[in-house]
């Protein structure tokens, strides 16, 4: 599933990037938020469901899932952010980079050990380096004996729709 999402995102032309400013009003899980833009969005909704680009965080029902959610909340919940949309996934979520005070949140989650780098992203080399360092330093989920990547967890725990809100 993640590889399909990454392929779909990689195929999206970079010219579609749109940056919006606003506030994160809900953290759904370790890589998904509800974002309220400052100005009405063309979709007509008062908020957007945003999935962080280039990363995959543990699911809420897997080890470190709650910790990843708390880590993302500590960084973005009720804070002003810049959201740069790069694509829309098959679930209608906006795939985007979120910046807080000039820092890209997805990169910070990988660096702190609360998300995996998406191997097929445009920033794969940069994020893989951050992930290797987090693993060496045993930060976050890398404290566990054998952390399962979320894409494997979803495949072996299909009883729950991991992409619903």
Coordinates of C-alpha atoms in Angstrom, one line a residue:
X1 CA 0.0 0.0 0.0
X2 CA 2.7 2.5 1.0
X3 CA 4.6 1.7 -2.2
X4 CA 1.6 2.4 -4.3
X5 CA 1.1 5.7 -2.4
X6 CA 4.7 6.6 -2.9
X7 CA 4.6 5.8 -6.6
X8 CA 1.4 7.9 -7.0
X9 CA 3.1 10.7 -5.2
X10 CA 6.3 10.4 -7.1
X11 CA 4.3 10.7 -10.3
X12 CA 2.7 13.9 -9.3
X13 CA 4.3 16.9 -11.0
X14 CA 6.1 19.2 -8.6
X15 CA 4.4 22.2 -10.2
X16 CA 1.2 21.4 -8.3
X17 CA 2.8 22.4 -5.0
X18 CA 0.6 24.7 -3.1
X19 CA 1.5 26.3 0.3
X20 CA -1.2 27.1 2.8
X21 CA -0.9 28.6 6.2
X22 CA -3.1 27.8 9.2
X23 CA -3.5 25.7 12.3
X24 CA -3.4 21.9 13.0
X25 CA -6.7 21.3 14.9
X26 CA -6.4 17.5 15.4
X27 CA -3.7 14.9 15.3
X28 CA -5.2 11.7 13.9
X29 CA -2.1 9.5 14.2
X30 CA 1.7 9.7 13.8
X31 CA 1.6 11.0 10.2
X32 CA -1.9 12.4 9.7
X33 CA -3.5 15.6 10.9
X34 CA -6.6 17.8 10.4
X35 CA -5.5 21.2 9.2
X36 CA -7.6 24.4 9.2
X37 CA -6.3 26.8 6.6
X38 CA -6.4 30.6 7.2
X39 CA -8.5 31.0 4.1
X40 CA -11.3 28.9 2.7
X41 CA -9.9 26.1 0.6
X42 CA -11.4 25.4 -2.9
X43 CA -12.7 22.0 -1.7
X44 CA -15.3 23.9 0.4
X45 CA -14.4 22.1 3.6
X46 CA -13.3 24.1 6.7
X47 CA -10.4 21.7 7.2
X48 CA -8.1 19.3 5.3
X49 CA -7.0 15.9 6.2
X50 CA -3.2 16.0 5.6
X51 CA -0.9 13.0 5.5
X52 CA 2.8 13.9 5.9
X53 CA 4.8 13.3 2.7
X54 CA 7.9 11.0 2.6
X55 CA 7.4 9.2 5.9
X56 CA 5.3 6.4 7.4
X57 CA 4.7 6.4 11.2
X58 CA 3.6 3.4 13.3
X59 CA -0.1 2.7 13.3
X60 CA -1.9 3.6 16.5
X61 CA -2.5 -0.1 17.3
X62 CA 1.1 -1.1 16.9
X63 CA 4.1 -0.6 19.2
X64 CA 5.2 3.0 19.3
X65 CA 2.0 4.1 17.5
X66 CA 0.7 6.1 20.4
X67 CA 4.2 7.6 21.1
X68 CA 4.4 8.7 17.4
X69 CA 1.0 10.3 17.7
X70 CA 2.0 12.1 20.9
X71 CA 5.3 13.2 19.2
X72 CA 3.5 14.7 16.2
X73 CA 1.0 16.4 18.5
X74 CA 3.8 18.0 20.5
X75 CA 5.2 19.5 17.4
X76 CA 2.1 20.7 15.6
X77 CA -1.2 20.5 17.5
X78 CA -2.8 24.0 17.9
X79 CA 0.2 25.6 16.2
X80 CA 0.5 27.7 13.1
X81 CA 2.1 25.7 10.3
X82 CA 2.8 26.0 6.6
X83 CA 1.5 23.1 4.6
X84 CA 2.9 22.5 1.1
X85 CA 0.7 20.1 -0.7
X86 CA 2.3 17.8 -3.2
X87 CA -0.5 15.3 -4.1
X88 CA -3.8 13.8 -3.1
X89 CA -3.9 10.1 -2.2
X90 CA -6.6 7.6 -3.0
X91 CA -8.3 8.3 0.3
X92 CA -8.7 12.0 -0.5
X93 CA -6.0 13.1 1.9
X94 CA -3.7 15.9 1.0
X95 CA -0.1 14.6 0.9
X96 CA 2.1 17.4 2.1
X97 CA 5.2 18.7 3.9
X98 CA 4.4 20.5 7.1
X99 CA 6.7 23.2 8.4
X100 CA 6.7 24.7 11.9
X101 CA 9.1 27.7 12.5
X102 CA 11.0 26.7 9.4
X103 CA 11.5 23.0 10.3
X104 CA 10.1 20.2 8.2
X105 CA 8.1 18.0 10.6
X106 CA 8.4 14.7 8.7
X107 CA 12.2 14.9 8.8
X108 CA 12.1 15.7 12.5
X109 CA 9.9 12.6 13.2
X110 CA 12.4 10.4 11.3
X111 CA 15.3 12.0 13.1
X112 CA 13.7 11.4 16.5
X113 CA 12.8 7.8 15.7
X114 CA 9.0 8.1 15.4
X115 CA 8.6 7.4 11.7
X116 CA 10.2 5.5 8.9
X117 CA 11.6 7.1 5.8
X118 CA 9.6 6.3 2.6
X119 CA 12.1 4.6 0.5
X120 CA 10.7 5.8 -2.8
X121 CA 10.4 9.5 -1.9
X122 CA 12.1 12.3 -3.6
X123 CA 14.1 12.9 -0.4
X124 CA 14.9 9.2 0.2
X125 CA 18.7 9.6 0.6
X126 CA 18.3 12.4 3.1
X127 CA 15.7 10.7 5.2
X128 CA 17.5 7.3 5.0
X129 CA 20.5 9.0 6.6
X130 CA 18.4 10.5 9.3
X131 CA 16.8 7.1 9.9
X132 CA 20.1 5.3 10.1
X133 CA 21.3 7.8 12.8
X134 CA 18.1 7.4 14.8
X135 CA 18.5 3.7 14.7
X136 CA 22.2 3.9 15.7
X137 CA 21.3 6.2 18.6
X138 CA 18.3 3.9 19.5
X139 CA 15.9 6.9 19.5
X140 CA 12.1 6.4 19.6
X141 CA 10.9 3.1 18.1
X142 CA 14.5 2.0 17.5
X143 CA 14.6 1.2 21.2
X144 CA 12.5 -1.9 20.4
X145 CA 14.1 -5.2 19.6
X146 CA 12.7 -5.5 16.1
X147 CA 10.3 -2.7 15.2
X148 CA 7.9 -3.6 12.4
X149 CA 7.5 -1.1 9.6
X150 CA 3.9 0.2 9.3
X151 CA 3.5 -1.2 5.8
X152 CA 4.3 -4.7 7.1
X153 CA 2.0 -4.2 10.2
X154 CA -0.9 -3.2 8.0
X155 CA -0.4 -6.3 5.8
X156 CA -0.3 -8.7 8.9
X157 CA -3.1 -6.9 10.8
X158 CA -5.7 -6.4 8.1
X159 CA -8.7 -6.4 10.5
X160 CA -8.6 -2.6 10.8
X161 CA -8.9 0.0 8.0
X162 CA -5.7 1.9 8.9
X163 CA -6.5 4.8 6.6
X164 CA -9.9 5.8 7.9
X165 CA -10.5 8.7 10.2

